[in-house]
Coordinates of C-alpha atoms in Angstrom, one line a residue:
X220 CA 15.5 -7.2 17.9
X221 CA 15.7 -4.7 15.0
X222 CA 12.8 -2.7 14.0
X223 CA 13.8 -3.0 10.3
X224 CA 12.3 -6.5 10.4
X225 CA 8.8 -5.0 10.6
X226 CA 9.3 -2.6 7.7
X227 CA 7.8 -4.9 5.0
X228 CA 4.7 -5.4 7.2
X229 CA 4.1 -1.7 6.9
X230 CA 4.3 -1.9 3.1
X231 CA 1.8 -4.8 3.0
X232 CA -0.5 -2.7 5.3
X233 CA -0.2 0.4 3.1
X234 CA -1.1 -1.6 0.0
X235 CA -4.0 -3.4 1.7
X236 CA -5.5 -0.3 3.2
X237 CA -5.3 1.7 -0.1
X238 CA -6.3 -1.3 -2.4
X239 CA -10.0 -0.6 -2.4
X240 CA -9.6 2.9 -3.8
X241 CA -6.7 2.0 -6.0
X242 CA -8.5 -0.8 -7.7
X243 CA -11.7 1.2 -8.1
X244 CA -10.1 3.3 -10.9
X245 CA -9.8 0.2 -13.1
X246 CA -13.4 -0.9 -12.8
X247 CA -15.9 0.2 -15.4
X248 CA -18.8 0.4 -12.9
X249 CA -17.0 3.0 -10.7
X250 CA -18.7 6.4 -10.8
X251 CA -16.6 9.3 -12.3
X252 CA -17.0 11.3 -9.0
X253 CA -15.3 8.5 -7.0
X254 CA -12.6 7.8 -9.6
X255 CA -11.6 11.4 -9.7
X256 CA -11.9 12.2 -6.0
X257 CA -8.9 13.6 -4.2
X258 CA -9.1 10.7 -1.7
X259 CA -8.8 8.2 -4.6
X260 CA -5.8 10.1 -5.9
X261 CA -4.1 10.0 -2.6
X262 CA -4.9 6.3 -2.1
X263 CA -3.6 5.5 -5.6
X264 CA -0.4 7.4 -5.0
X265 CA 0.2 5.6 -1.7
X266 CA -0.6 2.2 -3.1
X267 CA 1.5 2.6 -6.2
X268 CA 4.4 4.0 -4.2
X269 CA 4.2 1.0 -1.8
X270 CA 4.2 -1.4 -4.7
X271 CA 7.3 0.2 -6.2
X272 CA 9.1 0.3 -2.8
X273 CA 8.3 -3.4 -2.4
X274 CA 10.7 -4.2 -5.2
X275 CA 13.2 -1.4 -4.6
X276 CA 14.7 -2.5 -1.3
X277 CA 13.5 -6.1 -0.9
X278 CA 14.7 -7.8 -4.0
X279 CA 12.5 -9.4 -6.7
X280 CA 11.2 -12.5 -4.8
X281 CA 10.4 -10.8 -1.5
X282 CA 9.0 -7.9 -3.4
X283 CA 6.7 -10.2 -5.3
X284 CA 5.6 -11.7 -2.0
X285 CA 4.8 -8.2 -0.6
X286 CA 3.1 -7.1 -3.8
X287 CA 0.9 -10.3 -3.7
X288 CA 0.1 -10.2 0.1
X289 CA -1.1 -6.5 0.0
X290 CA -3.9 -6.9 -2.5
X291 CA -4.9 -10.3 -1.1
X292 CA -5.2 -8.8 2.4
X293 CA -7.1 -5.8 1.1
X294 CA -9.4 -7.9 -1.0
X295 CA -10.0 -10.4 1.8
X296 CA -10.7 -7.8 4.5
X297 CA -13.1 -5.8 2.3
X298 CA -12.0 -2.6 4.0
X299 CA -14.1 0.4 3.1
X300 CA -12.2 3.5 2.0
X301 CA -13.2 6.4 4.2
X302 CA -10.6 9.1 4.8
X303 CA -9.4 7.4 8.0
X304 CA -8.3 4.3 6.2
X305 CA -6.5 6.2 3.5
X306 CA -4.7 8.2 6.3
X307 CA -3.7 5.0 8.0
X308 CA -2.3 3.7 4.7
X309 CA -0.3 6.9 4.4
X310 CA 1.0 6.6 7.9
X311 CA 2.0 3.0 7.2
X312 CA 4.0 4.1 4.1
X313 CA 5.6 6.8 6.2
X314 CA 6.5 4.2 8.9
X315 CA 8.1 2.0 6.3
X316 CA 10.2 4.9 5.0
X317 CA 11.4 5.5 8.5
X318 CA 12.2 1.9 9.3
X319 CA 13.5 0.7 5.9
X320 CA 17.2 0.4 5.5
X321 CA 18.8 3.1 3.4
X322 CA 20.2 2.1 0.0
X323 CA 22.3 3.9 -2.5
X324 CA 20.8 4.0 -6.0

């Protein structure tokens, strides 16, 4: 069994774990201190990178599935965003980068 099969799971996990902080920058009730915190910036970078990579190597249809499952899982789980969760999202993105097939652009 190839480990590359599990690579999209890590993208979904990275999006889901970073979704709480990523979506907070678009809400008007979010405090300025939370929206401009370094933790929010890291979570936003991880989440947006994972969303971009969902389409880069997986095609448009599977990319849309990954991009839809991540926020749905993040919203359904209501995962708080302490530093540990953001670090887990970062590790999930790093695991995807290690397991994903290499492509030539």
